[in-house]
Amino acid sequence: IMSLPPEKASELKQLIHQQLSKMDVHGRIREILAETIREELAPDQQHLSTEDLIKALRRRGIIDDVMKELNFVTDSVDQELPSPKQAVAFDKQSTLKKTNVDPTRRYLYLQVLGGKAFLEHLQEPEPLPGQICSTFTLCLHYRNQRFRSKPVPCACEPDFHDGFLLEVHRESLGDGTRMADSTTMLSISDPIHMVLIKTDIFGETTLVASYFLEWRSVLGSENGVTSLTVELMGVGTESKVSVGILNIKLEMYPPLNQTLSQEVVNTQLALERQKTAEKERLFLVYAKQWWREYLQIRPSHNSRLVKIFAQDENGINRPVCSYVKPLRAGRLLDTPRQAARFVNVLGYERAPVIGGGGKQEQWCTLLAFLCRNKGDCEDHANLLCSLLLGYGLEAFVCVGTKAKGAPHAWVMTCGTDGTITFWESLTGHRYIHKPTNPEEPPLAEQPKPLYPYRTIGCVFNHQMFLGNCQPSDAVETCIFDLNDESKWKPMSEEAIKSVCAPGATTSLPPFPPLCASTIDASVTSNEIEMQLRLLVSEHRKDLGLTTVWEDQLSYLLSPALASYEFERTTSISAGNEEFQDAIRRAVPDGHTFKGFPIHFVYRNARRAFATCLRSPFCEEIICCRGDQVRLAVRVRVFTYPESACAVWIMFACKYRSVL
């Protein structure tokens, strides 16, 4: 095959593949595998009666505390994190094909077999072949594995047909090397987090639903196979409204020799819910007590932004500390500043509100934020804080206000030398904080702070929560000595740990790992550049102007775009001298050069062009009239993890100056 041209090779592979499918080789392999496993592993299985298991469960609370010590924490051991796995090829006979199945591991094969009652799309016409339409995509996270379905056209009965192979029992998470039996798997309480995203014809994404699937019912069903209908609820203000139903089939692989009774499974789940509810109740009692004490320090504290709980996309109140956790980016990001740049290029969008009435609050779970590729300032701050903690910095999320009293969240790091640095997660800017003393006479020495923050009510991370109890909550006079209880009232770290530590309660959504970008930077840069050339030519044609592009001049703009992005990630500017020199040599005497760089975090050329035209400088270049006018445009897309990217565009023109 090696010496064949690529198209012939793929044609040959296709034929071989079709032949294998026709003979159902995959199905036979699967049967043999299942048989071997049954024979080899059967002696290991002890036969326990239902009563034994229920008794054991009750006696052990849930999973006894030894299991707790083992910590089923989904912490990525710096493995290289893959891009989200595409769905395993789907086959009506539920055959697993094209996957590397390790016969000594336990897998859960999850199939999504269509949806129904997505009533918002009742009137949606069938898309014509090749026609661009809105699509649904389902994103899954389970125990550090991420998956993404193929996009399907939005419809009242969306045609999802995808299979995902989830590894239940993972050595990298400390599960040991033995094949897990039903009882062991019953103690793995991680849910499967499913996020449904809608993408419209312009590439804009909306979060439709976020659902936690309890998969363990499969352990109590015959042959370890079960079918469920899952009702998805809306998000935010619509969290009580059904958006649609998914048909799901779960299947343990290899098949279970010994299933538990449904009663055992239900007992376990009920015990877990009970334990979680009790921990949450005790934390709520503690938080109320803490708040009463905080108000007794000064009545004016009532108006400070001290946020102990925040609602997630499903309208569930959760302690703010549970939205942050040290997050390692593997090899996807190299430095804290690069991490800040990544968070800054994720899109910013306030939670949608129907009608007026101020800001709808919605802090998203990390998976929902990443899959949607955009979120509010709190989502950005939580993610940046998590990444900075992962880099070993002492980082906190700050909750307070910006100018005009608008509520805002940003990140702060405390250096070992006492330096306080603010990180604005929406722009990637960093500011050093130097407190001003309100007692001193107002001398000219006290510079006006550069940061946009006005007041600060509290700071928190995954382990600490501190309420600001200084006489004034103004940021500029604030002293960030977090150990001084006369300035910062702490919450008990034990209390926080009881509801926010990984695995503390079963209601905590586990943090997903970051995924590598699936965007090809060169291809995307070219596409956007070609579209922009077309848009510029059309725009000039409407004005009665011809357009002559100069490729060499366009190419010379590349170094400038690279140095702008480098400056954003490192705060160092470099390579500008060569760029200026090249431009001077490219523009003959008596000619004028004009260039205009602009930066976007989306890849929609039409939308970018419309924004560019609103800038008088840019409009002047695009609509340039004169003698020997030559135009240039260069686009450079820089990709970051997930589907985040920074898009730099530079328009330029040169023309003969006529005095």
mmCIF file with all atom_site columns, N, CA and C in Angstrom, residues 105 169-179:
data_model
loop_
_atom_site.group_PDB
_atom_site.id
_atom_site.type_symbol
_atom_site.label_atom_id
_atom_site.label_alt_id
_atom_site.label_comp_id
_atom_site.label_asym_id
_atom_site.label_entity_id
_atom_site.label_seq_id
_atom_site.pdbx_PDB_ins_code
_atom_site.Cartn_x
_atom_site.Cartn_y
_atom_site.Cartn_z
_atom_site.occupancy
_atom_site.B_iso_or_equiv
_atom_site.pdbx_formal_charge
_atom_site.auth_seq_id
_atom_site.auth_comp_id
_atom_site.auth_asym_id
_atom_site.auth_atom_id
_atom_site.pdbx_PDB_model_num
ATOM 1  N N  . ARG A 1 105 ? -10.192 -4.673 31.288 1.00 0.00 ? 105 ARG A N  1
ATOM 2  C CA . ARG A 1 105 ? -10.750 -3.443 31.848 1.00 0.00 ? 105 ARG A CA 1
ATOM 3  C C  . ARG A 1 105 ? -12.259 -3.488 31.791 1.00 0.00 ? 105 ARG A C  1
ATOM 4  N N  . HIS A 1 169 ? -13.217 1.679  35.010 1.00 0.00 ? 169 HIS A N  1
ATOM 5  C CA . HIS A 1 169 ? -12.251 1.305  36.030 1.00 0.00 ? 169 HIS A CA 1
ATOM 6  C C  . HIS A 1 169 ? -10.908 1.742  35.502 1.00 0.00 ? 169 HIS A C  1
ATOM 7  N N  . ARG A 1 170 ? -10.263 2.716  36.148 1.00 0.00 ? 170 ARG A N  1
ATOM 8  C CA . ARG A 1 170 ? -9.065  3.294  35.550 1.00 0.00 ? 170 ARG A CA 1
ATOM 9  C C  . ARG A 1 170 ? -7.857  3.201  36.478 1.00 0.00 ? 170 ARG A C  1
ATOM 10 N N  . GLU A 1 171 ? -6.784  2.587  35.970 1.00 0.00 ? 171 GLU A N  1
ATOM 11 C CA . GLU A 1 171 ? -5.565  2.475  36.776 1.00 0.00 ? 171 GLU A CA 1
ATOM 12 C C  . GLU A 1 171 ? -5.023  3.846  37.126 1.00 0.00 ? 171 GLU A C  1
ATOM 13 N N  . SER A 1 172 ? -5.104  4.791  36.169 1.00 0.00 ? 172 SER A N  1
ATOM 14 C CA . SER A 1 172 ? -4.533  6.126  36.403 1.00 0.00 ? 172 SER A CA 1
ATOM 15 C C  . SER A 1 172 ? -5.243  6.849  37.540 1.00 0.00 ? 172 SER A C  1
ATOM 16 N N  . LEU A 1 173 ? -6.440  6.374  37.903 1.00 0.00 ? 173 LEU A N  1
ATOM 17 C CA . LEU A 1 173 ? -7.149  7.020  39.012 1.00 0.00 ? 173 LEU A CA 1
ATOM 18 C C  . LEU A 1 173 ? -7.016  6.189  40.286 1.00 0.00 ? 173 LEU A C  1
ATOM 19 N N  . GLY A 1 174 ? -6.024  5.311  40.308 1.00 0.00 ? 174 GLY A N  1
ATOM 20 C CA . GLY A 1 174 ? -5.771  4.538  41.526 1.00 0.00 ? 174 GLY A CA 1
ATOM 21 C C  . GLY A 1 174 ? -6.765  3.410  41.752 1.00 0.00 ? 174 GLY A C  1
ATOM 22 N N  . ASP A 1 175 ? -7.380  2.892  40.671 1.00 0.00 ? 175 ASP A N  1
ATOM 23 C CA . ASP A 1 175 ? -8.378  1.829  40.866 1.00 0.00 ? 175 ASP A CA 1
ATOM 24 C C  . ASP A 1 175 ? -7.749  0.436  40.937 1.00 0.00 ? 175 ASP A C  1
ATOM 25 N N  . GLY A 1 176 ? -6.422  0.349  40.861 1.00 0.00 ? 176 GLY A N  1
ATOM 26 C CA . GLY A 1 176 ? -5.792  -0.965 40.919 1.00 0.00 ? 176 GLY A CA 1
ATOM 27 C C  . GLY A 1 176 ? -5.893  -1.675 39.589 1.00 0.00 ? 176 GLY A C  1
ATOM 28 N N  . THR A 1 177 ? -5.261  -2.839 39.503 1.00 0.00 ? 177 THR A N  1
ATOM 29 C CA . THR A 1 177 ? -5.170  -3.490 38.191 1.00 0.00 ? 177 THR A CA 1
ATOM 30 C C  . THR A 1 177 ? -6.155  -4.636 38.009 1.00 0.00 ? 177 THR A C  1
ATOM 31 N N  . ARG A 1 178 ? -6.817  -5.096 39.084 1.00 0.00 ? 178 ARG A N  1
ATOM 32 C CA . ARG A 1 178 ? -7.744  -6.218 38.924 1.00 0.00 ? 178 ARG A CA 1
ATOM 33 C C  . ARG A 1 178 ? -9.011  -5.780 38.208 1.00 0.00 ? 178 ARG A C  1
ATOM 34 N N  . MET A 1 179 ? -9.583  -6.722 37.503 1.00 0.00 ? 179 MET A N  1
ATOM 35 C CA . MET A 1 179 ? -10.858 -6.435 36.844 1.00 0.00 ? 179 MET A CA 1
ATOM 36 C C  . MET A 1 179 ? -11.907 -6.108 37.917 1.00 0.00 ? 179 MET A C  1
#
